[in-house]
Coordinates of C-alpha atoms in Angstrom, one line a residue:
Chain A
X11 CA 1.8 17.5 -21.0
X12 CA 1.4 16.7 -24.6
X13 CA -0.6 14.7 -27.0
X14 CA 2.1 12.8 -27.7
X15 CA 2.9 11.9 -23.8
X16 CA -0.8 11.3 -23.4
X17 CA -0.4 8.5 -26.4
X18 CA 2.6 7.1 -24.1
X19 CA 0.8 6.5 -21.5
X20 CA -1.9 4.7 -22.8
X21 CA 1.0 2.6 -24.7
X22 CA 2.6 2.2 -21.9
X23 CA -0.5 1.6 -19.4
X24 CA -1.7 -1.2 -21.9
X25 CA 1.5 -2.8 -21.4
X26 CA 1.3 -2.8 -17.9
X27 CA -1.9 -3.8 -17.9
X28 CA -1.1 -7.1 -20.4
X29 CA 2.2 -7.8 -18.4
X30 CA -0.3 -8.1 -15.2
X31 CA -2.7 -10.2 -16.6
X32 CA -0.3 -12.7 -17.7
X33 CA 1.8 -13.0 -14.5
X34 CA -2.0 -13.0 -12.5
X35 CA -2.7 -16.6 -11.3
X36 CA -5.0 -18.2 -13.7
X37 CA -8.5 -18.0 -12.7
X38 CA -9.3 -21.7 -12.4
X39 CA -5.9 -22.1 -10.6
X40 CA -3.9 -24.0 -14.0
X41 CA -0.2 -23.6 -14.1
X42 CA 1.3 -21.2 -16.4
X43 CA 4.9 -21.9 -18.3
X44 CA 7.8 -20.3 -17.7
X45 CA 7.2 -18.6 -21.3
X46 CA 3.8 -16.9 -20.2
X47 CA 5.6 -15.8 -17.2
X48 CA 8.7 -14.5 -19.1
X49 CA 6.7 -12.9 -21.5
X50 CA 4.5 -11.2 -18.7
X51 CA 7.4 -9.8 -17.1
X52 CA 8.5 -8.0 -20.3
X53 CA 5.2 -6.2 -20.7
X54 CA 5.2 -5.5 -17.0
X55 CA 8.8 -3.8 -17.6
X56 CA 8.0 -2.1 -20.7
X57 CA 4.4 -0.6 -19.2
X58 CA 7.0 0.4 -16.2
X59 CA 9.0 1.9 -18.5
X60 CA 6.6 3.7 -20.6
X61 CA 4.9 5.2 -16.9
X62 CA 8.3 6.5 -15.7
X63 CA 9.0 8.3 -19.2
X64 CA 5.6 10.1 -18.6
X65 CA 7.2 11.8 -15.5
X66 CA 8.7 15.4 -15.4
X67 CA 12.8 14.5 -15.7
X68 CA 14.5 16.7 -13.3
X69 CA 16.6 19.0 -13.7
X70 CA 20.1 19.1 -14.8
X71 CA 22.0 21.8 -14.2
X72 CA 22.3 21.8 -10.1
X73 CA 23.8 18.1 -9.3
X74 CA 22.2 18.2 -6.7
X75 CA 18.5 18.2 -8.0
X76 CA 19.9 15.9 -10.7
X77 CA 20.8 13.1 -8.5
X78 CA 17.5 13.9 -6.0
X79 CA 15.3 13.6 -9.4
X80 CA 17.5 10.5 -10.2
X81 CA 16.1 8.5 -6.9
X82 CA 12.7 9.8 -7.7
X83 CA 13.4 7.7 -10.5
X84 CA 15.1 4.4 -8.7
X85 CA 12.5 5.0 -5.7
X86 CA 9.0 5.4 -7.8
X87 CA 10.1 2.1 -10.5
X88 CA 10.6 0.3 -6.9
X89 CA 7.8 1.0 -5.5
X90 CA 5.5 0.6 -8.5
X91 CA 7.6 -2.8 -9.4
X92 CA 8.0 -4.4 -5.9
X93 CA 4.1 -3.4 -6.2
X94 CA 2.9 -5.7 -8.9
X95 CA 4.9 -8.4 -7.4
X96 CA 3.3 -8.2 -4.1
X97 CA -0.3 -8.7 -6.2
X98 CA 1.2 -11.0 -8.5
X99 CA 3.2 -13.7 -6.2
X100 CA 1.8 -17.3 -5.4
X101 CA 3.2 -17.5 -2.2
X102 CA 1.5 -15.1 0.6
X103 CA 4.8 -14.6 2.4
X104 CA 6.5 -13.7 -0.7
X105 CA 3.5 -11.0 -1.3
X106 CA 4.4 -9.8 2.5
X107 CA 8.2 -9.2 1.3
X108 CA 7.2 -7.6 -1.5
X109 CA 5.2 -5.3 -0.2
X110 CA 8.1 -4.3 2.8
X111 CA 10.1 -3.4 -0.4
X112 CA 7.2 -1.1 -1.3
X113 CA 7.4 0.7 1.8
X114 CA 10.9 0.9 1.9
X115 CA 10.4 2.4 -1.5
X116 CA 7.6 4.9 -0.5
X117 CA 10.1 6.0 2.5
X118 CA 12.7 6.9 0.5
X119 CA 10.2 8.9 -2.0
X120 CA 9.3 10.6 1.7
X121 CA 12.8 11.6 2.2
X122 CA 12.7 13.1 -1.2
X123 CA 10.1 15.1 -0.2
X124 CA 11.0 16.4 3.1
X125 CA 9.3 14.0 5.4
X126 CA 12.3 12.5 7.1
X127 CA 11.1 11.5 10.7
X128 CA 7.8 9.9 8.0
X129 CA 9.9 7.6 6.6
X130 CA 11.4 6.4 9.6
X131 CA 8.0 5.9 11.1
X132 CA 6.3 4.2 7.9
X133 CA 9.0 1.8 7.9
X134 CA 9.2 1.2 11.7
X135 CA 5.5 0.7 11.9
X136 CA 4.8 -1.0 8.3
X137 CA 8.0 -3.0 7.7
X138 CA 8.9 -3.7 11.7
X139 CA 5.2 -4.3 13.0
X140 CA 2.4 -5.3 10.5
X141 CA 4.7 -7.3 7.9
X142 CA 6.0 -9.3 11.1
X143 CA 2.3 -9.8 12.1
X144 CA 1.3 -10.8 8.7
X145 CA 3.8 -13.5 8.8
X146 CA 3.1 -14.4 12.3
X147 CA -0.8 -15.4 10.7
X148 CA 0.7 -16.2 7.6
X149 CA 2.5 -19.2 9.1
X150 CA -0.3 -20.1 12.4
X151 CA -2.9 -20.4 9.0
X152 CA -1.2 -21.7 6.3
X153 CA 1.0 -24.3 7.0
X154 CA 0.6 -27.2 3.9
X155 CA 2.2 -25.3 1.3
X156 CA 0.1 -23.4 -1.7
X157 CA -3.3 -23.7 -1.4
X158 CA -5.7 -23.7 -4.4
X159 CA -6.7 -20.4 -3.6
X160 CA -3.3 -19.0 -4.1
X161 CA -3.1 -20.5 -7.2
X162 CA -6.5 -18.8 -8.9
X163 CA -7.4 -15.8 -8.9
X164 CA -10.5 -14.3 -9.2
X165 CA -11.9 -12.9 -12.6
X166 CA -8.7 -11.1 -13.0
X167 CA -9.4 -10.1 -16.5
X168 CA -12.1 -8.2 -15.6
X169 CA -10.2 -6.8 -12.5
X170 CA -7.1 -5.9 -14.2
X171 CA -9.8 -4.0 -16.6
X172 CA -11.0 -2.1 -13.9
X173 CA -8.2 -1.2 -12.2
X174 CA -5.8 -0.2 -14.9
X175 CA -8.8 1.8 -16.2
X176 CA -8.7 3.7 -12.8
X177 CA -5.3 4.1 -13.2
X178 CA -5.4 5.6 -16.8
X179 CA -7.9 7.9 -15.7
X180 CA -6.1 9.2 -12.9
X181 CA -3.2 9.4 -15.3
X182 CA -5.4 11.5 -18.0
X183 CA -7.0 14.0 -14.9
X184 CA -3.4 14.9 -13.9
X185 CA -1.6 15.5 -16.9
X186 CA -4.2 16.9 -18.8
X187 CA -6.3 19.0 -17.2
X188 CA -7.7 22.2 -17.9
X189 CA -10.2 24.8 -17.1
X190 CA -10.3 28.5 -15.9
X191 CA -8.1 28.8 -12.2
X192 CA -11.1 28.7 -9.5
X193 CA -9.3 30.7 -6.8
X194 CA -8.1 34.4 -6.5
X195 CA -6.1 35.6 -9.7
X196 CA -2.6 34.4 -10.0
X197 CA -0.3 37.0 -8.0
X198 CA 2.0 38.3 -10.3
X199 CA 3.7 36.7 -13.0
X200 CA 2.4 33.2 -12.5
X201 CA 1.8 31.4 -15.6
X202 CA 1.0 27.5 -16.7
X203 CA -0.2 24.8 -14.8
X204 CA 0.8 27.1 -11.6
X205 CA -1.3 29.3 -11.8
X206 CA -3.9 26.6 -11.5
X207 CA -3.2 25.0 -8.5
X208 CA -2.2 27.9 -6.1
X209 CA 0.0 27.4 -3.1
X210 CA -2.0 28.2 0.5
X211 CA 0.2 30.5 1.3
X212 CA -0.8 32.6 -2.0
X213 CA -4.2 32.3 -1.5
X214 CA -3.6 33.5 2.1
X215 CA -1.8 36.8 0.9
X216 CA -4.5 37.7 -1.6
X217 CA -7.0 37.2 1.0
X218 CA -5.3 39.0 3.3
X219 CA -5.1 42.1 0.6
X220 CA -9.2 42.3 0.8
X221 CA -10.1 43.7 4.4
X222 CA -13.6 42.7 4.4
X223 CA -13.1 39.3 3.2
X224 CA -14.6 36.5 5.2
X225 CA -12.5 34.0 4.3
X226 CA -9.8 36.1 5.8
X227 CA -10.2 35.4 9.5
X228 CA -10.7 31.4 8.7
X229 CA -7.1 31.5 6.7
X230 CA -5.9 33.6 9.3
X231 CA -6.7 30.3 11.6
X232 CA -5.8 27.8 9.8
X233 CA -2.2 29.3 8.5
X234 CA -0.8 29.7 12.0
X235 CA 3.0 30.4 12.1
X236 CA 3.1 26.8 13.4
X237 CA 1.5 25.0 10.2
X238 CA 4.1 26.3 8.0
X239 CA 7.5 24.5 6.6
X240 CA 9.2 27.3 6.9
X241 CA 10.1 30.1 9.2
X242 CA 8.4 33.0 8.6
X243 CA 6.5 31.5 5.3
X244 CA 10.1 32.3 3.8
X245 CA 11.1 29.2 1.5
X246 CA 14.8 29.8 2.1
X247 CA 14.6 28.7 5.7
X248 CA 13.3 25.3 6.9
X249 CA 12.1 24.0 10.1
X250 CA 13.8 21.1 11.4
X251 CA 11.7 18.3 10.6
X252 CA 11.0 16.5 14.0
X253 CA 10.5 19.7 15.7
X254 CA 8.5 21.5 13.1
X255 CA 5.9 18.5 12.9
X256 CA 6.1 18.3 16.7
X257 CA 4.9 21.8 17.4
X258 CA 2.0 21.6 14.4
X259 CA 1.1 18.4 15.9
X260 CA 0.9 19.1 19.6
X261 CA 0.0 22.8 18.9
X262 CA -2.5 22.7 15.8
X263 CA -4.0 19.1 16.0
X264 CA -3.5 17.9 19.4
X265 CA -7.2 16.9 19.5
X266 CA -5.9 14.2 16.2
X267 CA -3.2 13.2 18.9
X268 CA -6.1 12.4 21.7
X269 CA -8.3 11.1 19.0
X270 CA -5.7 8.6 17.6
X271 CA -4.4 7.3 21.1
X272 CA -8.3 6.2 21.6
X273 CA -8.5 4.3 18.2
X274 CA -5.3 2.9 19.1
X275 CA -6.8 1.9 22.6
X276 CA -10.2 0.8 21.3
X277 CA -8.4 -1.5 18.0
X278 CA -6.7 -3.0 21.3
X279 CA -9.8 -4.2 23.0
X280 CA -11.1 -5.0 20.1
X281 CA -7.7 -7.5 18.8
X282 CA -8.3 -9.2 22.1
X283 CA -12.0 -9.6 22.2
X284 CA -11.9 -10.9 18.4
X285 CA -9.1 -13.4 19.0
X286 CA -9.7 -15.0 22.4
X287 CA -11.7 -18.2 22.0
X288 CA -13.0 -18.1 25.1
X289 CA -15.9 -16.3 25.1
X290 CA -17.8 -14.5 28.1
X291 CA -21.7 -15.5 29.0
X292 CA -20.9 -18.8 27.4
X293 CA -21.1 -22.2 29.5
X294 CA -18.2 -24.1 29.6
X295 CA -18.7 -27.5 26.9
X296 CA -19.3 -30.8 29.2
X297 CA -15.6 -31.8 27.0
X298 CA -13.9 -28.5 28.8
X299 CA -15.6 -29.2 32.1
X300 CA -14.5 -33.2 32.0
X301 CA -11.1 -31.8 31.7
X302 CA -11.5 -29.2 34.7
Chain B
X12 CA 12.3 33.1 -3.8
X13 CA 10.2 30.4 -5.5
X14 CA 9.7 27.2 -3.8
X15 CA 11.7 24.3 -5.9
X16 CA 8.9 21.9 -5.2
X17 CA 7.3 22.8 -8.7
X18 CA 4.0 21.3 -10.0
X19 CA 5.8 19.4 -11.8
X20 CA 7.2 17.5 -9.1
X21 CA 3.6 16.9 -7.3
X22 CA 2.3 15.6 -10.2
X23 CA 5.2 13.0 -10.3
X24 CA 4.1 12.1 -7.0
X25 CA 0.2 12.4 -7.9
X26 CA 0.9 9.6 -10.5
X27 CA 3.1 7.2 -8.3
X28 CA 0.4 7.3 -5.8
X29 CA -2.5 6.6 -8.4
X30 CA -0.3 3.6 -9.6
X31 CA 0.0 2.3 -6.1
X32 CA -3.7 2.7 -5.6
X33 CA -4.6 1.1 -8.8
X34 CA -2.7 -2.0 -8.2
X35 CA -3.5 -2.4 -4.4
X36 CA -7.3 -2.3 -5.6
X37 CA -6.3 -4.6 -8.3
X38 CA -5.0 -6.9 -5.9
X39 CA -7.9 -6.4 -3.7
X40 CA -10.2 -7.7 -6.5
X41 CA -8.1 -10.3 -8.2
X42 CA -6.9 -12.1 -5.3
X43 CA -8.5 -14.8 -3.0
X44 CA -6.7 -15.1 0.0
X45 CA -7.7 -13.0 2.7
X46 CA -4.2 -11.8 3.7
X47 CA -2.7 -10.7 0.4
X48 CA -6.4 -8.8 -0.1
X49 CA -5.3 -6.9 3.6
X50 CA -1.6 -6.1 1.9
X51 CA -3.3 -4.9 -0.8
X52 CA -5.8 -2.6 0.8
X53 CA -2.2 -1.3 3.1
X54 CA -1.1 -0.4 -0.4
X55 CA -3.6 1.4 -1.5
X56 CA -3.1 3.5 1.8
X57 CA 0.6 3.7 0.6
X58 CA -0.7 5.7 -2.5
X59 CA -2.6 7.6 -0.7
X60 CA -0.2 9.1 2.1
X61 CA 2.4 9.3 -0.7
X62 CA -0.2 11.6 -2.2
X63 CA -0.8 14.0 1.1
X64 CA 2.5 14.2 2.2
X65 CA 3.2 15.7 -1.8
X66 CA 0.3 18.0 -1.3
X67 CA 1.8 19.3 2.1
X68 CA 4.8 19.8 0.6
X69 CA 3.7 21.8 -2.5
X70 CA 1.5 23.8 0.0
X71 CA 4.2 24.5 2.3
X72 CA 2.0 23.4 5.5
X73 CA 2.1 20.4 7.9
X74 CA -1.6 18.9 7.1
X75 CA -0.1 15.8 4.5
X76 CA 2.5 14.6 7.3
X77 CA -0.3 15.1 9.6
X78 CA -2.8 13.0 7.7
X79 CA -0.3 10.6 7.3
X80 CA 0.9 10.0 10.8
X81 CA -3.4 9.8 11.6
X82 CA -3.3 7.3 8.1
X83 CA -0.3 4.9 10.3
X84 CA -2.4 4.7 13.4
X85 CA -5.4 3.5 11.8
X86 CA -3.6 1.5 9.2
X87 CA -1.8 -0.4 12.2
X88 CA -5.2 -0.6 13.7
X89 CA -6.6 -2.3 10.9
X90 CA -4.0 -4.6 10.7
X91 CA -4.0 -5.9 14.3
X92 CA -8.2 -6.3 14.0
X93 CA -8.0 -7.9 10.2
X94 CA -5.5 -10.6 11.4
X95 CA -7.7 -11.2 14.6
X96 CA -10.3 -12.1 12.1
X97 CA -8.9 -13.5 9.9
X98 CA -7.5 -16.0 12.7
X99 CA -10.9 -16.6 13.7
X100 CA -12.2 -16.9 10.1
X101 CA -8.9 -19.7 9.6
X102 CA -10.4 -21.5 13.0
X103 CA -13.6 -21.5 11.6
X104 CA -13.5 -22.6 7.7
X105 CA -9.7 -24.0 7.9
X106 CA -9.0 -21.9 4.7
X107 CA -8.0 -18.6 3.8
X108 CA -10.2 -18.3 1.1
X109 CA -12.4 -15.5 0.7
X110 CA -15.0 -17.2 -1.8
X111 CA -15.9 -19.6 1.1
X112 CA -17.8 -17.0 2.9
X113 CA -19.9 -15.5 0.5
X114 CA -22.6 -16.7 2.5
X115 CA -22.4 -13.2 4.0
X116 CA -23.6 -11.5 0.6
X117 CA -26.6 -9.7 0.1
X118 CA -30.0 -11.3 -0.7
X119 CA -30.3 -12.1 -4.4
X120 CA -26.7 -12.1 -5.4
X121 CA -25.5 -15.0 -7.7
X122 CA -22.5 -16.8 -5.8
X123 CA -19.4 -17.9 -7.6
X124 CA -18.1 -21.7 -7.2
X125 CA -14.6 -20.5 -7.7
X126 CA -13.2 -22.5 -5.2
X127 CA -15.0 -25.9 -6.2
X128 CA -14.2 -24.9 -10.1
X129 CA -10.9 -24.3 -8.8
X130 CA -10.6 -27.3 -7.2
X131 CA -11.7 -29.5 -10.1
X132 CA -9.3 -28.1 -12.4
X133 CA -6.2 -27.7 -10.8
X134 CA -6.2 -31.0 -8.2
X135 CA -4.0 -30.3 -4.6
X136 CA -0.8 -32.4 -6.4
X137 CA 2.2 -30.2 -7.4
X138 CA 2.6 -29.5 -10.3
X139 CA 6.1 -29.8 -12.2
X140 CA 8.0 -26.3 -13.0
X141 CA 8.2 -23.3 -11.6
X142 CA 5.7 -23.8 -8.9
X143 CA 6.5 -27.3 -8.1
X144 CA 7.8 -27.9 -4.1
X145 CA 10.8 -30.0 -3.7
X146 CA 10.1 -33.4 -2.7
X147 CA 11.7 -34.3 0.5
X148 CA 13.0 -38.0 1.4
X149 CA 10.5 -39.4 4.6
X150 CA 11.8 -39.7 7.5
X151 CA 11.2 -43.3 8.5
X152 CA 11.5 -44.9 11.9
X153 CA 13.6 -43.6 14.6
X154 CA 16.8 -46.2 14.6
X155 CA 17.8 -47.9 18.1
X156 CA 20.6 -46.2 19.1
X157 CA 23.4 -47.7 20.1
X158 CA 24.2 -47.3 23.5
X159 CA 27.7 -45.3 24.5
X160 CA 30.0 -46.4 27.4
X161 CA 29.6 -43.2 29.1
X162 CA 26.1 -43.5 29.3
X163 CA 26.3 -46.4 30.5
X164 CA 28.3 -45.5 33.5
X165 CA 25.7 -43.6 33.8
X166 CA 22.9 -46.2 34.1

C-alpha cells in the first residue's frame, strides 16, 4: 500500500462521502431536483469506484482465481452500493429491499470465502425472516404514504462527517500500518505484511518448539484437530463445510449452542410480553368490561 | 503449501466490512424513522460478520463462522424484540419518528424540534417530481346495480 493508493482513497472516500450527502434527505425535509440527485449519484459512483481500485486485484494467471477475484469485485460494489441505497431511500420499504440485496451480496462474498452453508443461513434468516418482518411493521405502521420524517433527515452533514471519517480511518489503519511484528518471529522466509499478522496455526508451531512455554498448553486447547479447516492443519485438504462447522460447533462450542437456544427462547418471551396489549395485574377499563 | 488466502485478500474483506459499518452507522445517525435506523444497525452487523468469517478464514480455524452463526441468533433476536417495540412505540405516538421521544434523554440535554421544523417547512402535500405519489381518481358512490334475470329467479 502506497502513498499514492493512500491519496486514492481519500479522493475516492471524499467522493463518496459528497455523493451521500447529496442523495441524504434534506434536513428540514425540502424536495431535492432530479439534478441534485443525478449529480449525487455520480459522486456516489465515482467514490465507489475510487474504493474498489484501492483493493488488491487478483490474480491472473489461474482462471480460476481470476474469475473468483472478479466476483469479489461484482459482490463487494453490490454490497457497498445496494448499501448507500438502503440509507439513502425515502421510502422505508424500498430501504428494506435494498438492504436484502446487501445480504444477498454479503452471501456471495461468504461463498468466496469458504463459508458456504453461511451464506445459505444469512440469507435464509436475513432475507427470508427479518426483511419479511420489517415489512410486516413496515405496512401495520405506515400506512398514509411518506411521512415527514422520511423525508428529513437528521443533521446529516454532520453524520455523513462522522461516519465517512470512521470509514477513512479504518481505511488508513488497514492499508497502512506499521510497527515491529508482536508475536513469535516469522517462521522461515516470511516477509511483508505477513509476517505481521501470523496465522494461528504458525504461532501454534513456534509455541510448540519451546517446551516450557505456558502458552503452549492453552494453544494446545484451543487448536484442537476439530477447529481447523483442514485435515490435519494441511491446506491442500479441506473439510466439507457443513460437517466441518458441525463438529467444531457441537464439539468445541456446544456451550455457544445451549447459550444461543436460551437467547433465542428468552427474545421469544420477551416479543410476546412487549407486543400483547393486554397487560397482566391491570383491571379491565369500564369500556372493555361494558363490552364483556 | 501456502494457504491462497493471502493478506491481501483479508484486507479486501477488512475494508468491505468497514464500508458496511460506516454506512449502517451513518444511517443510524442520519435517519429518523425507527425502522430504517434497525436496518441500519443489521448492517453494521453485516460488516462485522463479513469481517470474522475473513479472520477465520485467514486463520485457518472455525471461530469467524462461529461468531457469525452466534452474530444471526442475536441479530434475529433483536429484530423480533425492535419490531415489538417499535409496534408499541407506533400505538403509542402514531409515528415512527424517533425525535418524538426524546423525552427519554438524559437530564440537561438540549432537544431538537426537528420534527416541528420539519413540519413547517416541508407541509404533508406532495410535492411534484420525483417524490410526488400518483393521484388516484375517488371512488364515488356505489351505483344501483341493475338487477339480472337469474337472480331474480332467485328471489
Amino acid at each position: 500500500m502506497t502513498t499514492g493508493s493512500l491519496i486514492l482513497a481519500t479522493i475516492g472516500i471524499l467522493f463518496g462521502a459528497t455523493g451521500t450527502y447529496l442523495l441524504l434527505p434534506h434536513r428540514l425535509g425540502a424536495a431535492k431536483t432530479r439534478t441534485i440527485y443525478i449529480l449525487g449519484a455520480v459522486f456516489a459512483s465515482l467514490g465507489l469506484v475510487g474504493f474498489l481500485a484501492l483493493l488488491s486485484p487478483p490474480a491472473l494467471s489461474p482462471l480460476g482465481d481470476f474469475i473468483a477475484g472478479s466476483f469479489f469485485y461484482v459482490f463487494a460494489g453490490g454490497a457497498i452500493g445496494c448499501g448507500v441505497m438502503t440509507v439513502t431511500s425515502r421510502n422505508p420499504v424500498y430501504s428494506a429491499l435494498w438492504f436484502a440485496a446487501v445480504v444477498v451480496s454479503v452471501a456471495g462474498l461468504f461463498l468466496l470465502a469458504d463459508a458456504q452453508f453461511l451464506a445459505a443461513g444469512s440469507v435464509i434468516v436475513y432475507a427470508g425472516a427479518i426483511i419479511v418482518t420489517f415489512l410486516f411493521v413496515i405496512m401495520l405502521a405506515q400506512m398514509e404514504g411518506r411521512a415527514v420524517y422520511d423525508r428529513a433527515a437528521r443533521s446529516p452533514g454532520r453524520a455523513v462527517f462522522t461516519s465517512f471519517l470512521l470509514l477513512w480511518s479504518l481505511t488508513y489503519c488497514l492499508a497502512s500500518v506499521r510497527g515491529k511484528p508482536d508475536g513469535p518471529p516469522p517462521a522461515g522466509e516470511l516477509a511483508g505484511p505477513e509476517a505481521r499478522l501470523l496465522r494461528g496455526r504458525e504461532i501454534a508451531g513456534f509455541y510448540q518448539l519451546a517446551e516450557t512455554n505456558e502458552g503452549r498448553k492453552a494453544l494446545e486447547h484451543s487448536l484442537r484437530p476439530t477447529s481447523s479447516l483442514y485435515v490435519e492443519a494441511d491446506p491442500s485438504k479441506p473439510k466439507p463445510n457443513v460437517a466441518g462447522l458441525g463438529e467444531a460447533l457441537y464439539a468445541d462450542h456446544l456451550l455457544t449452542v445451549e447459550l444461543a437456544g436460551s437467547i433465542l427462547f428468552a427474545a421469544l418471551v420477551a416479543a410476546v410480553l412487549i407486543a400483547n396489549p393486554k397487560r397482566a395485574g391491570v383491571p379491565p377499563t369500564p369500556a372493555a368490561a361494558v363490552e364483556v | 503449501m501456502t494457504d491462497p488466502f493471502t493478506i491481501d485478500l483479508l484486507r479486501n474483506y477488512l475494508l468491505v466490512g468497514a464500508a458496511l459499518f460506516a454506512l449502517g452507522m451513518l444511517g443510524f445517525i442520519a435517519r429518523r424513522n425507527l425502522i430504517v435506523m434497525f436496518l441500519s444497525a443489521e448492517m453494521m452487523l453485516q460488516g462485522v460478520a463479513l469481517s470474522l468469517v475473513a479472520f477465520g478464514r485467514y486463520h485457518g480455524n472455525w471461530s469467524g463462522q462461529v461468531f457469525t452463526i452466534v452474530i444471526l441468533t442475536v441479530a434475529a433476536c433483536e429484530a423480533s424484540i425492535a419490531m415489538a417495540l417499535v409496534v408499541v412505540l407506533f400505538n403509542r405516538r402514531s409515528s415512527l419518528d424517533v425525535t418524538l421521544w426524546q423525552d427519554v434523554r438524559e437530564p440537561g440535554v438540549e432537544t431538537t424540534d426537528l420534527a416541528d421544523e420539519a413540519g413547517e417547512a416541508a407541509p404533508m402535500e406532495p410535492i411534484e417530481g420525483v417524490e410526488s405519489y400518483p393521484h388516484l381518481t375517488p371512488a364515488g358512490v356505489e351505483p344501483a346495480h341493475p338487477i339480472q334475470p337469474w337472480t331474480e329467479r332467485r328471489r
